[in-house]
Coordinates of C-alpha atoms in Angstrom, one line a residue:
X272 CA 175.8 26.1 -12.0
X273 CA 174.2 29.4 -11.8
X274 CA 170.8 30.1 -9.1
X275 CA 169.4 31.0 -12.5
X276 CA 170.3 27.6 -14.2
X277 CA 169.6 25.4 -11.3
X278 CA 165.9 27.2 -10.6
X279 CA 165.6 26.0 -14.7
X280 CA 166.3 22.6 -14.1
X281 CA 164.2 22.4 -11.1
X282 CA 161.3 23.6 -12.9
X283 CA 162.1 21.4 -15.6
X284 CA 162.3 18.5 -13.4
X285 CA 159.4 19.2 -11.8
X286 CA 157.5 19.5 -15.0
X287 CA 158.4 15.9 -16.0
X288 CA 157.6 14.6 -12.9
X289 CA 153.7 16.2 -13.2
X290 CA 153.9 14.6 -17.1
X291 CA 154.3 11.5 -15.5
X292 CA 151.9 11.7 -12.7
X293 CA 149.1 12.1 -14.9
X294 CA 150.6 9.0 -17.2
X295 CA 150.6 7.7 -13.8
X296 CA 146.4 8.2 -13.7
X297 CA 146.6 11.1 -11.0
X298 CA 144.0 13.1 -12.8
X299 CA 143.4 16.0 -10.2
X300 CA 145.4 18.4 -8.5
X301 CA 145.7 17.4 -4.9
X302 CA 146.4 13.8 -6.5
X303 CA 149.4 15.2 -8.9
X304 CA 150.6 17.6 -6.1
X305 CA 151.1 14.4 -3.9
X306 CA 152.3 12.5 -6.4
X307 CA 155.0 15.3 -7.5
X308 CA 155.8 16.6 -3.5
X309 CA 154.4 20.3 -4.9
X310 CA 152.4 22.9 -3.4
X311 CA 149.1 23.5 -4.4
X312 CA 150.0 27.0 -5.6
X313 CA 153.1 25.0 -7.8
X314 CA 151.4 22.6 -9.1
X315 CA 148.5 24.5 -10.0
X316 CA 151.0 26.9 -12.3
X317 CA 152.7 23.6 -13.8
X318 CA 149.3 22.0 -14.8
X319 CA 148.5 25.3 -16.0
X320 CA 151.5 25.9 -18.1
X321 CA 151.6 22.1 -19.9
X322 CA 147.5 22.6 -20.2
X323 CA 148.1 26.0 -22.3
X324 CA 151.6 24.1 -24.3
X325 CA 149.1 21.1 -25.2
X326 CA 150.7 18.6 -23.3
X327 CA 148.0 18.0 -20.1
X328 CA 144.0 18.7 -21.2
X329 CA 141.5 18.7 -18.7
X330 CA 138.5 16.4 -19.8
X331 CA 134.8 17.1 -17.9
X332 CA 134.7 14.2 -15.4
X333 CA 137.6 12.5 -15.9
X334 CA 140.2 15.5 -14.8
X335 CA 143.5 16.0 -16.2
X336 CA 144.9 13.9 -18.9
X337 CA 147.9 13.9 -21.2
X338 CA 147.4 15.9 -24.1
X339 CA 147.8 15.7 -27.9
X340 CA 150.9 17.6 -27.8
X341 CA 152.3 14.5 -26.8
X342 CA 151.1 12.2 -29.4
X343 CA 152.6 14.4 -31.8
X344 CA 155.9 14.2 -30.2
X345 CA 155.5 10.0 -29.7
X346 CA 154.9 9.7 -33.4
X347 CA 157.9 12.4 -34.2
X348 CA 159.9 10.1 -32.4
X349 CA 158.9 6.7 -34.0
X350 CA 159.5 8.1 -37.7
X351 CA 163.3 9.4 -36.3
X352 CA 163.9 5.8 -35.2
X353 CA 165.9 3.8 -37.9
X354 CA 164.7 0.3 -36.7
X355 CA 160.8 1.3 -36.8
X356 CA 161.6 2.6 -40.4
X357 CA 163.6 -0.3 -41.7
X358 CA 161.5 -2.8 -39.8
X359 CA 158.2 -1.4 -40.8
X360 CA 157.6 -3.1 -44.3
X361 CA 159.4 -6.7 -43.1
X362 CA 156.3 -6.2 -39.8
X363 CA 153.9 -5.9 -42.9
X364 CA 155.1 -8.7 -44.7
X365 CA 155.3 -10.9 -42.1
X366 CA 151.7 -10.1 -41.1
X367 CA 150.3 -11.0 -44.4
X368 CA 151.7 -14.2 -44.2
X369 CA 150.8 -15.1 -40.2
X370 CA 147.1 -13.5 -40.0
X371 CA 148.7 -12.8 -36.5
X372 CA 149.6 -10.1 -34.0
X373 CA 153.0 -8.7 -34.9
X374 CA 155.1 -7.0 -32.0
X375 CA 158.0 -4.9 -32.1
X376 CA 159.9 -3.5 -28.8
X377 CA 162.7 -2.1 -27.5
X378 CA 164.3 -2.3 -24.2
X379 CA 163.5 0.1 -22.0
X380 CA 165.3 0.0 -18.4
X381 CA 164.0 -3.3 -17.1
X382 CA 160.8 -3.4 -19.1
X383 CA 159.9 -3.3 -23.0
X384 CA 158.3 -0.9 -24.9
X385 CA 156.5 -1.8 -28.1
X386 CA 157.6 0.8 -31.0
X387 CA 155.1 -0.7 -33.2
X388 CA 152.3 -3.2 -33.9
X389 CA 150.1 -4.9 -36.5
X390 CA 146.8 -6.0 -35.3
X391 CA 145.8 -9.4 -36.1
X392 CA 142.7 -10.6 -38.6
X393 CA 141.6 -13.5 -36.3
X394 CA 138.8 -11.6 -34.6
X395 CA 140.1 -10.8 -30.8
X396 CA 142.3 -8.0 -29.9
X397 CA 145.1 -8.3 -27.4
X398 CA 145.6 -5.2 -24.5
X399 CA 149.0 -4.4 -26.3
X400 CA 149.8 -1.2 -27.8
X401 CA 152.5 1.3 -29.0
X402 CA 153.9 3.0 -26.0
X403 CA 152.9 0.2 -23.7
X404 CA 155.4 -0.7 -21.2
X405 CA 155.6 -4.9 -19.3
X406 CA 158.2 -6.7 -18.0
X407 CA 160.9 -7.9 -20.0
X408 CA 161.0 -11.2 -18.3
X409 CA 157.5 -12.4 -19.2
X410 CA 157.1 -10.8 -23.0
X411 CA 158.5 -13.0 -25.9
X412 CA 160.3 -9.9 -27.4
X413 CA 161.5 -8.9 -23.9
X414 CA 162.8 -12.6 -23.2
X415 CA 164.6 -12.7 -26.9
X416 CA 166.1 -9.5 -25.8
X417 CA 167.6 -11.2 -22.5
X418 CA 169.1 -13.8 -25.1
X419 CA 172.8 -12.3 -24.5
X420 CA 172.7 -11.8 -20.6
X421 CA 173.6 -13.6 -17.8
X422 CA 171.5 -16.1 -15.2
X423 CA 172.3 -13.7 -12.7
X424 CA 170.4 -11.3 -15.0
X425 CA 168.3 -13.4 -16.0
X426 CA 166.9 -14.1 -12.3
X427 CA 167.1 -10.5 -11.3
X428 CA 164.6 -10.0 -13.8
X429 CA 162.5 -12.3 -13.4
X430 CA 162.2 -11.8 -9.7
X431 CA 161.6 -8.2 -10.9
X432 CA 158.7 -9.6 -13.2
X433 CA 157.3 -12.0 -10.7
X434 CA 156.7 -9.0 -7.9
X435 CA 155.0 -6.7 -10.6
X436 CA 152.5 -10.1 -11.8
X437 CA 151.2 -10.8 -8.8
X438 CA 150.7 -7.7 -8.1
X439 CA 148.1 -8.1 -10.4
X440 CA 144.7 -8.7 -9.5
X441 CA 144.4 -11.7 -11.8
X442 CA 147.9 -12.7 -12.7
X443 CA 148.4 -14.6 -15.9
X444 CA 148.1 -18.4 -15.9
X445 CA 151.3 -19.6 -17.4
X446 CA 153.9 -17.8 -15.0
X447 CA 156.7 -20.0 -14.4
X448 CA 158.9 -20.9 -11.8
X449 CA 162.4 -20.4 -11.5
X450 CA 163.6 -23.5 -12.2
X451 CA 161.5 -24.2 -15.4
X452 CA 162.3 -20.5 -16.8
X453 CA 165.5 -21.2 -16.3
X454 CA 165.6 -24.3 -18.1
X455 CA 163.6 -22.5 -21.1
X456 CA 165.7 -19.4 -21.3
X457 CA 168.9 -22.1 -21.6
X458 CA 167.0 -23.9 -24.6
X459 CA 166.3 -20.5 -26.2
X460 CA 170.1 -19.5 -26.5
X461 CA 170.2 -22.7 -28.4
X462 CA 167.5 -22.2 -30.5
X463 CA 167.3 -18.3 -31.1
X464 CA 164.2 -17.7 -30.8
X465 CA 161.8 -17.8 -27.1
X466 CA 158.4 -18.6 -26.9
X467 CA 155.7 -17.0 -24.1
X468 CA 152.6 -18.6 -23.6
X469 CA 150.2 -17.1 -21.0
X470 CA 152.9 -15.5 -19.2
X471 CA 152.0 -11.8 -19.7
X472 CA 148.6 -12.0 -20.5
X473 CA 145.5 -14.7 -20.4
X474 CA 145.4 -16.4 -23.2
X475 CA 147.6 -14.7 -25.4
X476 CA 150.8 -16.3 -26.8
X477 CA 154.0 -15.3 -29.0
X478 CA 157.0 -16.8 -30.7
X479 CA 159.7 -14.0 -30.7
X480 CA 163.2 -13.4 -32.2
X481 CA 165.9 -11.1 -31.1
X482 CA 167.3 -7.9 -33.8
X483 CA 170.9 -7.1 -33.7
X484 CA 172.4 -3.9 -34.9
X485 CA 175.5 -3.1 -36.5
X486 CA 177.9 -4.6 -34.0
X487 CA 176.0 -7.4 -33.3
X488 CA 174.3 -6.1 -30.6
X489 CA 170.5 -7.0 -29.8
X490 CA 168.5 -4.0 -29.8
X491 CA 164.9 -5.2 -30.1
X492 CA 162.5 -8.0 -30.4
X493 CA 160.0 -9.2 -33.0
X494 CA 156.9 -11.6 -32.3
X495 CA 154.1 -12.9 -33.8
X496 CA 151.2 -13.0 -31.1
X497 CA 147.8 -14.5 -31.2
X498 CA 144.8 -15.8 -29.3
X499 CA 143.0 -19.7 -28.7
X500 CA 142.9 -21.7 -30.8
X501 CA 146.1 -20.6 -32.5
X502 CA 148.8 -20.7 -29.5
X503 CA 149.6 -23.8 -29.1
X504 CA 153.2 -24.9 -28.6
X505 CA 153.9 -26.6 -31.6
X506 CA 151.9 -23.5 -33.9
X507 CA 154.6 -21.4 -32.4
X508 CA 157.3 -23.5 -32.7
X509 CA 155.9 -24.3 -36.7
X510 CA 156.1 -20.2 -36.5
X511 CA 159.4 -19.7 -35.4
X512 CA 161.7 -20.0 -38.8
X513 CA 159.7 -17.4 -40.8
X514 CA 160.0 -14.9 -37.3
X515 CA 163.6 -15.7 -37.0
X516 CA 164.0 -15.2 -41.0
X517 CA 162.2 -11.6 -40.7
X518 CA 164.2 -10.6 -37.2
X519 CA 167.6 -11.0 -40.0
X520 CA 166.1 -9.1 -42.4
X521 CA 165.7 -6.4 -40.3
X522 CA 169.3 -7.1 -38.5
X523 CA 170.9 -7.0 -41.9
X524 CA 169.2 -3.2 -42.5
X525 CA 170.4 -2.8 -39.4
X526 CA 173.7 -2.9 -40.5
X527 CA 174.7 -6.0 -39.1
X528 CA 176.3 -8.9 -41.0
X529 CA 175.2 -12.1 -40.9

């Protein structure tokens, strides 16, 4: 590789890093300098260069944030992902007939991103959006996407999950142990579908269903969410058939044959 080349992908690299300081919530420049391992002087040009590209804005008393640039490029990407296109109208159908929350997610490293959503009509709003990133251990699309693996991956993950929720201030109620998420995840390869009830957020509960593409692969998650007093086991259990149903229908425009 050329000086010439590697300087590029230095600056490159150091570019994404400062992106994802300030996604991080470092919002002033000593803040994303430490964050990044930059000099003043460096980080002072990168801010300056993704401010004037649209992708950092500065906002009076709040500092640096990311910028619309970004959003553009987020919902770019969405409308250039097959599944969100072939999944979006089966998330709409299955909404009118729930009332409820309707997730969709991806796996992304250890965690899952949602890649879309459909608010509920029940009144209370859940913290969850597009582009949000939890656990896959403790999410009901997350845990239908961990239908296929291991217990040995199974229990790295959750040990991964358990360290980042009670690292929370208030963890949720319904974490469980070991030995009883085990013995769920074991029952959900039977059944096909996984259930999560208080485990990722108070009060908030989902019956999910894992998508497969072409070769049978599972590639994302689908779950109908929702709030007291409409979480109860045996709702979600009543609500698994008609999530499992819609998870195929979007499997099979996926390409994969059931």
């Amino acid at each position: 590789m050329s000086d010439q080349a590697g300087q590029g992908t230095q600056s490159l690299s150091r570019a994404f890093a400062t992106l994802n300081a300030v996604a991080a919530g470092k919002s002033d420049l000593a803040s994303i300098g430490k964050e990044t391992g930059t000099t003043r002087s460096t980080t002072h040009r990168l801010v300056a260069f993704l401010q004037r590209e649209g992708f950092i804005r500065h906002v009076e008393g709040r500092g640096y944030l990311l910028g619309t640039r970004l959003i553009e490029l987020g919902a770019t990407a969405l409308t250039q992902m097959p599944l969100t296109f072939v999944a979006r109208p089966i998330l709409e159908k299955l909404s009118d007939e729930t009332s409820d929350t309707i997730h969709l997610s991806v796996r992304d490293g250890d965690h899952v991103i949602y890649v879309d959503k459909i608010p509920g009509r029940r009144g209370l709003e859940m913290r969850s959006r597009v582009g949000l990133r939890k656990p896959i251990a403790v999410t009901g699309t997350g845990k239908a996407q961990m239908l296929d693996l291991g217990e040995g991956e199974w229990a790295r993950l959750y040990s991964l999950a358990q360290a980042e929720v009670f690292g929370d201030d208030r963890p949720p109620p319904g974490f469980l142990t070991w030995s009883d998420y085990l013995a769920s995840m074991r029952d959900f390869c039977l059944s096909g579908y996984t259930l999560e009830i208080e485990e990722n957020e108070t009060g908030i509960g989902c019956v999910a269903a894992p998508i497969r593409d072409a070769q049978g692969k599972i590639i994302a998650g689908l779950s109908v969410a929702s709030t007291p007093p409409h979480i109860s086991r045996a709702r979600l259990i009543e609500l698994a058939p008609i999530v499992q149903e819609s998870a195929a229908a979007i499997s099979r425009g996926m390409g994969y044959a059931i």
